[in-house]
Short mmCIF file of C-alpha atoms and ligand atoms in Angstrom, two decimals:
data_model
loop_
_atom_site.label_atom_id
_atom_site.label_comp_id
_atom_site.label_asym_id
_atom_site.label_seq_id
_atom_site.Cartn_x
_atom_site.Cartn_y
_atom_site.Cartn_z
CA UNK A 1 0.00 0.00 0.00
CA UNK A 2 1.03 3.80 -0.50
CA UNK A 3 1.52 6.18 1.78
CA UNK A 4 -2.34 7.78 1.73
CA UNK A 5 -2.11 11.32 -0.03
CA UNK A 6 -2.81 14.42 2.06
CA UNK A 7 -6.49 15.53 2.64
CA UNK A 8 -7.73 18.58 0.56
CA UNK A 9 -9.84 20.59 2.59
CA UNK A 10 -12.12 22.87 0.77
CA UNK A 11 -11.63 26.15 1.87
CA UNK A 12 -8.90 25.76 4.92
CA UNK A 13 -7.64 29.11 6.22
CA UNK A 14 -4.81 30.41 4.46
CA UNK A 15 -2.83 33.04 6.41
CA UNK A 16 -0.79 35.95 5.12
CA UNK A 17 2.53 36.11 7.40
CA UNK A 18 1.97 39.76 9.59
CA UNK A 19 -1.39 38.80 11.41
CA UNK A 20 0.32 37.36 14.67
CA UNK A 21 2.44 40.78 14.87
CA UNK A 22 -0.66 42.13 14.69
CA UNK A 23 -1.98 39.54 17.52
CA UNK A 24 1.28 40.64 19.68
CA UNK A 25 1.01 44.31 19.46
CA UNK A 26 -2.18 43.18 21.00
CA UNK A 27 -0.41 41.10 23.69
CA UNK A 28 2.38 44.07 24.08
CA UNK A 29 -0.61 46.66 24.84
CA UNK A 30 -2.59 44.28 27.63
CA UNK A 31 -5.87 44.74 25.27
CA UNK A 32 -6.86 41.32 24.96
CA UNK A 33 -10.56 42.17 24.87
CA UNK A 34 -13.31 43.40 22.51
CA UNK A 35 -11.82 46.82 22.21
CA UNK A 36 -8.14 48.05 21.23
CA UNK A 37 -5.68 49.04 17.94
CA UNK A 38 -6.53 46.06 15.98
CA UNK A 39 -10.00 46.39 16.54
CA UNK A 40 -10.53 50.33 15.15
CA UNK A 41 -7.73 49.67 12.56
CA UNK A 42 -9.70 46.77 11.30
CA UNK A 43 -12.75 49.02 10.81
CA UNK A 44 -11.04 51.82 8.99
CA UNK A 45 -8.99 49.46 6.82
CA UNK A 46 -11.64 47.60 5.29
CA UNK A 47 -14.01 50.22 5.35
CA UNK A 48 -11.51 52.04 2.94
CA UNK A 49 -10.96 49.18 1.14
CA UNK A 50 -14.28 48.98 -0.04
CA UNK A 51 -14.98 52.64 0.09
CA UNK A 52 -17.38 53.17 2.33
CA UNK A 53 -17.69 55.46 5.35
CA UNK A 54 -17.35 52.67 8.48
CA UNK A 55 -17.80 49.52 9.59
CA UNK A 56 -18.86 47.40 12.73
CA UNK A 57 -16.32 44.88 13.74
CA UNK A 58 -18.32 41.94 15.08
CA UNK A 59 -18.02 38.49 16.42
CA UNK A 60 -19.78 36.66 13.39
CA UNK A 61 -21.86 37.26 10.00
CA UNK A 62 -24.55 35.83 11.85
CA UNK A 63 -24.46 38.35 14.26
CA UNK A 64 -23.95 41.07 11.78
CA UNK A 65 -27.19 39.79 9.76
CA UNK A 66 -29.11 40.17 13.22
CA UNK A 67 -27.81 43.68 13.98
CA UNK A 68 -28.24 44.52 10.19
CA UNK A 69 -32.43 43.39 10.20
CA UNK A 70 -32.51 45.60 13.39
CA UNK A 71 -30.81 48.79 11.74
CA UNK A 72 -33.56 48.13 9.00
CA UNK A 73 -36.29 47.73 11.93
CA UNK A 74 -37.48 44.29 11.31
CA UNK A 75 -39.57 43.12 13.55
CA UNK A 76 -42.66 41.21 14.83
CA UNK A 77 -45.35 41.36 11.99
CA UNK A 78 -43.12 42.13 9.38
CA UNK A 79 -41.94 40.10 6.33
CA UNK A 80 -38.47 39.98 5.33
CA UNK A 81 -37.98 38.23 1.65
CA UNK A 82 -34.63 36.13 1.57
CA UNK A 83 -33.23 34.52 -1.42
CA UNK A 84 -34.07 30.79 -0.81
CA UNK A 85 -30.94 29.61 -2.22
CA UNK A 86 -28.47 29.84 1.04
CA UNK A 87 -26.90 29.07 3.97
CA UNK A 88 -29.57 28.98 7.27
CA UNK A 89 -27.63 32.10 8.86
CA UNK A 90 -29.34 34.17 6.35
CA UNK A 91 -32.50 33.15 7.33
CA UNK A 92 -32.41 32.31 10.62
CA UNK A 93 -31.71 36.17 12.32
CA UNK A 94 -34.79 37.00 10.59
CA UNK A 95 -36.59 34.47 12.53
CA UNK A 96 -34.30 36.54 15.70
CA UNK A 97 -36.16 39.76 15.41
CA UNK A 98 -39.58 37.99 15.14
CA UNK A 99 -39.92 38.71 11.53
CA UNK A 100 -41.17 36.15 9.17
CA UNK A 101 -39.16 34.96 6.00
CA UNK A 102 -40.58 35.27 2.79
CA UNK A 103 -38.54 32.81 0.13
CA UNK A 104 -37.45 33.82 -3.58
CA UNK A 105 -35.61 31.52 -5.75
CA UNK A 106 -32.72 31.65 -7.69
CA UNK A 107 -32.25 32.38 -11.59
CA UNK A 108 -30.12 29.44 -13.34
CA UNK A 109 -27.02 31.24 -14.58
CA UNK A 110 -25.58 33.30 -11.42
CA UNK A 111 -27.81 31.33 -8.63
CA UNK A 112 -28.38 34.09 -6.87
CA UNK A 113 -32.09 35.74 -6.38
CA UNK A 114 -34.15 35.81 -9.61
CA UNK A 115 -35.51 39.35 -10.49
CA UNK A 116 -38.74 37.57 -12.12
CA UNK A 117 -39.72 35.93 -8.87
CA UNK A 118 -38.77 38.90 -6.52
CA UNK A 119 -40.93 41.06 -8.76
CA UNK A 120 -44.08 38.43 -8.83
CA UNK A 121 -43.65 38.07 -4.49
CA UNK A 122 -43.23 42.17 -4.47
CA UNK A 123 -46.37 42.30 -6.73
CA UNK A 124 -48.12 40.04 -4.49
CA UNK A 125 -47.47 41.55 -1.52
CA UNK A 126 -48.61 44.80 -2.85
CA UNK A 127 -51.70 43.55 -3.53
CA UNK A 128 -52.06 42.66 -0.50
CA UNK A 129 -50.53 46.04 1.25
CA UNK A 130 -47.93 44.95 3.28
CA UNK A 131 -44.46 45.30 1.60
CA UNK A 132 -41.88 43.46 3.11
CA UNK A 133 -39.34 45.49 5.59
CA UNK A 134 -36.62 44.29 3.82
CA UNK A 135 -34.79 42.40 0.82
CA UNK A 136 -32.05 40.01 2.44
CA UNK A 137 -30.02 39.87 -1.07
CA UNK A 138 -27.31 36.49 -0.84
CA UNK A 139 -24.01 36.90 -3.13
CA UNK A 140 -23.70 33.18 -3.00
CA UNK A 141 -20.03 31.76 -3.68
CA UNK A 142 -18.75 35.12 -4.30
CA UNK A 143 -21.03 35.44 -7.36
CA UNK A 144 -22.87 38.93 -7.74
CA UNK A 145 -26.26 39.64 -7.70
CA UNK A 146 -28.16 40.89 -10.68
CA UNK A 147 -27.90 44.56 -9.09
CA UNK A 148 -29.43 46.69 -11.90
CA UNK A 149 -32.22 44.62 -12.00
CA UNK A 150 -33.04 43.84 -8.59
CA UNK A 151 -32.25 47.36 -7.41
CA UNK A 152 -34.90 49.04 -9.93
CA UNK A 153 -37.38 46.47 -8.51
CA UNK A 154 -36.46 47.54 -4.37
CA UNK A 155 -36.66 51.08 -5.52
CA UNK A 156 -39.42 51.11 -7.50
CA UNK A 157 -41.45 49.31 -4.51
CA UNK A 158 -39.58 51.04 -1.70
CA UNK A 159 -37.57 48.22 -0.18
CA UNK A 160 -34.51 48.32 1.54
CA UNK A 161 -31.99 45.84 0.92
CA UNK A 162 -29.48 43.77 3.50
CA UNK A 163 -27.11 42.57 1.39
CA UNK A 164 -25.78 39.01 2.83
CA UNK A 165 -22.00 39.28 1.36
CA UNK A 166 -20.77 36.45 4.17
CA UNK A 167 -19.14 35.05 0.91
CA UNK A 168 -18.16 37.54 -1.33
CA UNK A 169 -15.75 40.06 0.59
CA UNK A 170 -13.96 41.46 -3.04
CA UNK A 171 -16.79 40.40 -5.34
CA UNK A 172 -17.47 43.36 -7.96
CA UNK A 173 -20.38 44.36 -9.84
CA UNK A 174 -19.13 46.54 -12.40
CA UNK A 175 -16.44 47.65 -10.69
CA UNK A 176 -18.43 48.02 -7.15
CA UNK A 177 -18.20 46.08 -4.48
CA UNK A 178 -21.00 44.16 -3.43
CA UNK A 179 -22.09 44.79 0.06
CA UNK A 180 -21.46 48.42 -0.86
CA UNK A 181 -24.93 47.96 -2.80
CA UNK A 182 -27.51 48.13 0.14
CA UNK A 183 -28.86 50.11 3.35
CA UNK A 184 -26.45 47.68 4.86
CA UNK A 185 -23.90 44.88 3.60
CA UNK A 186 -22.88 42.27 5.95
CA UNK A 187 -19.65 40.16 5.46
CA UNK A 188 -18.37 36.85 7.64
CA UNK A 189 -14.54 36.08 8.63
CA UNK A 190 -15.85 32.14 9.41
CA UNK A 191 -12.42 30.19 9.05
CA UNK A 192 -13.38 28.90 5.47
CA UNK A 193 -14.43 32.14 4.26
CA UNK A 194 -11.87 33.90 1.56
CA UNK A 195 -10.36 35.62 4.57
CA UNK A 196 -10.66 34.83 8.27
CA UNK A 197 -10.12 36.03 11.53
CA UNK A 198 -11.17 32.57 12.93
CA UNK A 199 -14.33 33.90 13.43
CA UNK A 200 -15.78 37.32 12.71
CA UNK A 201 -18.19 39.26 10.94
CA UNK A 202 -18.85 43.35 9.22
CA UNK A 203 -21.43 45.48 8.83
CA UNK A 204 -20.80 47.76 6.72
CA UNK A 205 -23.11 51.19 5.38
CA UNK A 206 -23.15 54.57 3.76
CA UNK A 207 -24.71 55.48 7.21
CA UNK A 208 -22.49 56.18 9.32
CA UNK A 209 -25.07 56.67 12.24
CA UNK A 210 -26.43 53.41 11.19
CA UNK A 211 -23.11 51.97 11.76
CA UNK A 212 -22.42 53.60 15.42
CA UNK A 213 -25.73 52.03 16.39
CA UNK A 214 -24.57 48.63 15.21
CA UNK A 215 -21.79 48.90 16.96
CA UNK A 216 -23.62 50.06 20.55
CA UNK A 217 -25.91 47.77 20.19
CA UNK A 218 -23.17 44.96 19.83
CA UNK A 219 -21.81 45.92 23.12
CA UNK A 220 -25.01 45.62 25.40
CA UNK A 221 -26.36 49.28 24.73
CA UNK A 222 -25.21 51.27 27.29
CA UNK A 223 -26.53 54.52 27.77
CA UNK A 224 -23.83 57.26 27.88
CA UNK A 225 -23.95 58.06 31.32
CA UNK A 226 -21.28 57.25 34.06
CA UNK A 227 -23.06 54.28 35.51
CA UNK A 228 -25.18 51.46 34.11
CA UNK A 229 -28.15 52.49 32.18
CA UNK A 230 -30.24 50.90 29.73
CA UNK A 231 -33.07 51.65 27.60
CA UNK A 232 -32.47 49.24 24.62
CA UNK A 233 -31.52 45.79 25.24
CA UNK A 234 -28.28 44.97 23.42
CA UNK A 235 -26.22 42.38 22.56
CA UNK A 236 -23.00 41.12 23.44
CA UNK A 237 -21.61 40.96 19.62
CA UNK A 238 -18.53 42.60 19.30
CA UNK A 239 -14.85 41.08 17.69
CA UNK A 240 -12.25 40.75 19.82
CA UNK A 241 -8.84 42.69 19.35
CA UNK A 242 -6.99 39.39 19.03
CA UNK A 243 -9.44 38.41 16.44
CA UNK A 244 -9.16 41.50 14.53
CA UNK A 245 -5.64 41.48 14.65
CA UNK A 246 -5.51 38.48 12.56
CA UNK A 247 -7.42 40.73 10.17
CA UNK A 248 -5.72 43.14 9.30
CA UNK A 249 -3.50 40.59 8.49
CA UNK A 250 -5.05 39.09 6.26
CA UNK A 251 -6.74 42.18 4.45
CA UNK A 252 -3.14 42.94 3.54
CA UNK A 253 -3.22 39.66 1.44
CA UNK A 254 -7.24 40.38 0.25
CA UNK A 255 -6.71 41.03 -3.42
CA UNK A 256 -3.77 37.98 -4.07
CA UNK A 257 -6.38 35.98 -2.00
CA UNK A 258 -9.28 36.94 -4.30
CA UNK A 259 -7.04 36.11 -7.33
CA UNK A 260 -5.79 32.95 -6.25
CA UNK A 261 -8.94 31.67 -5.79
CA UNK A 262 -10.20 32.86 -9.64
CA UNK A 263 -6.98 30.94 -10.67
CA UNK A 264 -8.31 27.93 -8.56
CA UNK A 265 -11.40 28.41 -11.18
CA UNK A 266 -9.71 28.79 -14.35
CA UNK A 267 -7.33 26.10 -13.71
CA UNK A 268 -10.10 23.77 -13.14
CA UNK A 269 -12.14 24.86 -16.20
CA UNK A 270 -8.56 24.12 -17.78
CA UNK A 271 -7.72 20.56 -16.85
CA UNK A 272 -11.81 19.42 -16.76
CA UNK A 273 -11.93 20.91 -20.02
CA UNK A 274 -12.70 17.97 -21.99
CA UNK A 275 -15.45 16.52 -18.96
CA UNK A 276 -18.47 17.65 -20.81
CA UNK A 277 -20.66 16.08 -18.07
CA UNK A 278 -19.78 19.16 -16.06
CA UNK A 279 -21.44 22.66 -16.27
CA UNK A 280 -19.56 25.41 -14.25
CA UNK A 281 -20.99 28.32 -12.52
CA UNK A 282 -20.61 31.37 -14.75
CA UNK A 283 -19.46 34.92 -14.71
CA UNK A 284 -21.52 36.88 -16.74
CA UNK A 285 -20.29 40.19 -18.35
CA UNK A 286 -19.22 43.21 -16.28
CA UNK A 287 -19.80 40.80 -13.06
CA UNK A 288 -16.55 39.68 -11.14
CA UNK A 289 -16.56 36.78 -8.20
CA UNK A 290 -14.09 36.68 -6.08
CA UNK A 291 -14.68 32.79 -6.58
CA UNK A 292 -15.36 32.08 -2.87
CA UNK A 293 -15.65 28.30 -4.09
CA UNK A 294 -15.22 26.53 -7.10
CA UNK A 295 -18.61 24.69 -8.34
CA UNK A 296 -20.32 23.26 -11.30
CA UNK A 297 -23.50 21.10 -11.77
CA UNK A 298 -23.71 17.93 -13.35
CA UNK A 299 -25.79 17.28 -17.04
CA UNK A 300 -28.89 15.78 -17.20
CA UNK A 301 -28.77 12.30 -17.24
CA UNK A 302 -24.77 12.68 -16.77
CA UNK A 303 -25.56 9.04 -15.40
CA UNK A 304 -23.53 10.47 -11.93
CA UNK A 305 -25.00 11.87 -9.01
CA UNK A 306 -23.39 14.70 -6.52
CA UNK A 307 -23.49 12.53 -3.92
CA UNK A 308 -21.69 9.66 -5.72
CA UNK A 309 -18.75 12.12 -7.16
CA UNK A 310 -18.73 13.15 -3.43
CA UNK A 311 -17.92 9.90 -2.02
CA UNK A 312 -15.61 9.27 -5.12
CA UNK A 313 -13.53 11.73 -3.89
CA UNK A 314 -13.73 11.36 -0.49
CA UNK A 315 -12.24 7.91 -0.75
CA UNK A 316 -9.17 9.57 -2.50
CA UNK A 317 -8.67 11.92 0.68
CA UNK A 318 -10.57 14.60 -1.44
CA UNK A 319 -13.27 16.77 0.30
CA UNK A 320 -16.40 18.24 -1.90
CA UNK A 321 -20.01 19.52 -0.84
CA UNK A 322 -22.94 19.95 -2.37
CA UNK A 323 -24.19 23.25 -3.21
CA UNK A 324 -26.73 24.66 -0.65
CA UNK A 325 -29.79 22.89 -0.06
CA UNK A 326 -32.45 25.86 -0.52
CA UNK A 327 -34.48 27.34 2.47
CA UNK A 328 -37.84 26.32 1.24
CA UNK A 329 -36.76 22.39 1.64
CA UNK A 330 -35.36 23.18 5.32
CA UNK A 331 -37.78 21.13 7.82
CA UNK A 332 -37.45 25.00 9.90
CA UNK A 333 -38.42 26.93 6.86
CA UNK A 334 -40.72 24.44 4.50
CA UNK A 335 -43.93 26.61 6.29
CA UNK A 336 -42.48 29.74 4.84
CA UNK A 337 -44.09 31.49 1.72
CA UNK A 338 -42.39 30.71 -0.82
CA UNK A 339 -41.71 32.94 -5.48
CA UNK A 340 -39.90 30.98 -7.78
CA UNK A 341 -39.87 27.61 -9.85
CA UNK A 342 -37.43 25.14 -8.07
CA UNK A 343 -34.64 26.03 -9.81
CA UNK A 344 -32.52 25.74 -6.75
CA UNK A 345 -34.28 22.59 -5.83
CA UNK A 346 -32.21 21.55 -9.12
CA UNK A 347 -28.59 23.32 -8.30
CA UNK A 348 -29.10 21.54 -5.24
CA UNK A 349 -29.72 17.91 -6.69
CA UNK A 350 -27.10 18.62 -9.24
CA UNK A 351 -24.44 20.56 -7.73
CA UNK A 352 -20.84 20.16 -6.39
CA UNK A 353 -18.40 22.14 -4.82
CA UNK A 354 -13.93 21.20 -5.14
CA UNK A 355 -11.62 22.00 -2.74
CA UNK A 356 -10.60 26.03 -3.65
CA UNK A 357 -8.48 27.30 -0.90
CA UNK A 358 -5.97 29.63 -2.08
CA UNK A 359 -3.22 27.78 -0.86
CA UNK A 360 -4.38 24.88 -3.23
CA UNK A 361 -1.54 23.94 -5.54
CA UNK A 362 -1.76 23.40 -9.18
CA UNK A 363 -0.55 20.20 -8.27
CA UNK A 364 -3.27 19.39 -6.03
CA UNK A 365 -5.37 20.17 -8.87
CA UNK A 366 -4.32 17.79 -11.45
CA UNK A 367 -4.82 15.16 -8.57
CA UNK A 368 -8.32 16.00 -7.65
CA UNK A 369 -9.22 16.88 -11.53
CA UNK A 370 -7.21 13.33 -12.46
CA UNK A 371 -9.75 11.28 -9.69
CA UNK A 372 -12.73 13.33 -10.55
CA UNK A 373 -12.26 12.44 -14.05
CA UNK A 374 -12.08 8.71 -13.39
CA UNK A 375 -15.85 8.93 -11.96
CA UNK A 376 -16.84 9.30 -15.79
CA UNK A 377 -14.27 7.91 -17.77
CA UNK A 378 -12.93 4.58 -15.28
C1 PLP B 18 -20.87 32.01 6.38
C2 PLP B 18 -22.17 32.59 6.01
C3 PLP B 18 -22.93 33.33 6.92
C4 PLP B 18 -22.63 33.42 8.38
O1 PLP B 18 -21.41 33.92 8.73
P1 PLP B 18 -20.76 33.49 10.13
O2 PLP B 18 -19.61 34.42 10.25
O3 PLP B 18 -20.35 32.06 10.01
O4 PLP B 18 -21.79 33.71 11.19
C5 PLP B 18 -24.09 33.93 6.47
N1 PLP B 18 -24.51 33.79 5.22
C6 PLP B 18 -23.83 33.07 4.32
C7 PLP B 18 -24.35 32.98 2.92
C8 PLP B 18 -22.65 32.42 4.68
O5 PLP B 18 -22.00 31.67 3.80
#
């Protein structure tokens, strides 16, 4: 027997070099706690990265999403719509502020919320005359949004939109950021994310008041007098200063990051070139993912499943996923309202995601493209 080849994560953390000075400075100054250099210097540094006015360092996207649906006064009674197609931390802070989800599918070529469906549930509610509070928007993978369209929609009906960028930190919609796009943008530092800080989250806003709430309310609302006061009930929410050293670490390596992983893509579409069984996710014109992960859904009667290719690779020390399985089958959200025509339903039955850390070699590649290749061809 051979030695067993290493494991390919799919997204392991990939650090840049300078975020433990960045953790000792914090060590050197005695703030090891939610407040300090690291944490203010993350703020400013990303917020001009992306161009906006501030940001709210917090402990996770989830908690970001929760403070975000406050900021945009969700609450009991109201509907906020959600694209379907996504990870439950989108939905589930709606469920925090007593707000109900409302569910709108995806459209086949980006996966991300279908302007036909938003506009038939925003119609619908009309009709009814109660307009949802909000628009959580999901940039899944890193891919944008259809912005133009869904943004003459919100405006034309008056909706604010939460953009849920937990997976797209560098994504660009003609040459914009998304998360830059909404009343608020919300972005996660998980550990598998395209940069980490272990764990972390950002809001982010034109607003800067907005922001400052966010950012009181993250640290149990205390009123601004001498002793302890309260008139809001808060939220213990905010990132650490050893977290956010790591950070600013790694926003120093943001852009290579976001590169690597589009190389990850291209050098997959390269070597799987001639695998015809396997549709990619696509990039249409003027839109620009920072390729969070690389995925692709099977043909038709490919005569392989996801879940087969998955356990193909796993036996070759290979990791993969399947792509999201939508909101509206979730046993928590299946009661929810629900625009659209299944077409996640089919990204989900169909779909696959490879290993695409940045710190994947092309090597690595050739290995899992060489195995995944075998599944169809023996
Ligand atoms: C990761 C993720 C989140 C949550 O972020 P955390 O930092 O893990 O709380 C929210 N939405 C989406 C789409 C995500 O992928």
């Amino acid at each position: 027997m051979s030695v067993p080849e290493e494991f390919l994560y799919l997204s392991p953390p990939h650090m840049g070099g300078r975020e433990q000075a960045y953790v000792q400075q914090a060590f050197d100054q005695n703030w090891i706690t939610t407040a300090g250099a690291n944490v203010t210097g993350f703020e400013q540094e990303l917020a001009t990265y992306l161009g906006v006015p501030a940001m709210a360092a917090l402990a996770s996207g989830t908690a970001a999403l929760h403070l975000g649906l406050l900021a945009l006064g969700a609450g009991p009674g109201d509907e906020v719509f959600c694209s379907s197609f996504t990870f439950v931390a989108s939905t589930n802070p709606i469920r925090y502020v007593g707000a109900t989800p409302v569910l709108i599918d995806s459209e086949p070529i980006t996966w991300n919320l279908c302007p036909k469906a938003l506009e038939a549930a925003l119609q619908d509610r009309q009709k009814k005359g109660q307009l949802p509070k909000a628009l959580m928007l999901v940039h899944l993978y890193g891919m944008p949004s259809r912005m133009q369209e869904i943004q003459e929609l919100t405006q034309h009906y008056g909706v604010p939109i939460l953009e849920d960028a937990a997976e797209a930190l560098g994504s660009r919609y003609h040459n914009r950021f998304v998360g830059t796009f909404g009343k608020v943008g919300v972005f996660s530092f998980n550990g598998n994310k395209i940069i980490t800080t272990s764990g972390g989250g950002a809001l982010v806003s034109d607003d800067v008041a907005l922001v400052e709430q966010a950012r009181w309310l993250a640290m149990q609302a205390k009123d601004d007098l001498p002793y302890y006061h309260h008139t809001t009930m808060g939220y213990n929410y905010r990132l650490s200063n050893i977290s956010a050293g790591i950070g600013r670490g790694q926003l120093e390596v943001l852009e290579e990051r976001v590169q690597q992983r589009r190389t990850v893509f291209e050098n997959y579409l390269q070597l799987l070139q001639d695998v015809e069984e396997l549709e990619w996710h696509q990039e249409p014109d003027g839109f620009y993912s920072n390729r969070w992960l690389s995925c692709f859904t099977l043909k038709k009667n490919s005569g392989v499943n996801p879940e087969k290719l998955r356990l193909h690779l796993l036996a070759a020390n290979i990791e993969s996923r399947p792509l999201w399985q939508p909101m509206h089958r979730q046993p928590l959200y299946s009661s929810c309202d629900y625009f659209g025509d299944q077409v996640s339903d089919d990204l989900f039955a169909r779909g696959l995601c490879l290993p695409s850390g940045s710190s994947l070699s092309f090597s690595d590649q050739e290995r899992v493209a060489f195995i995944l290749r075998k599944a169809f061809r023996g």
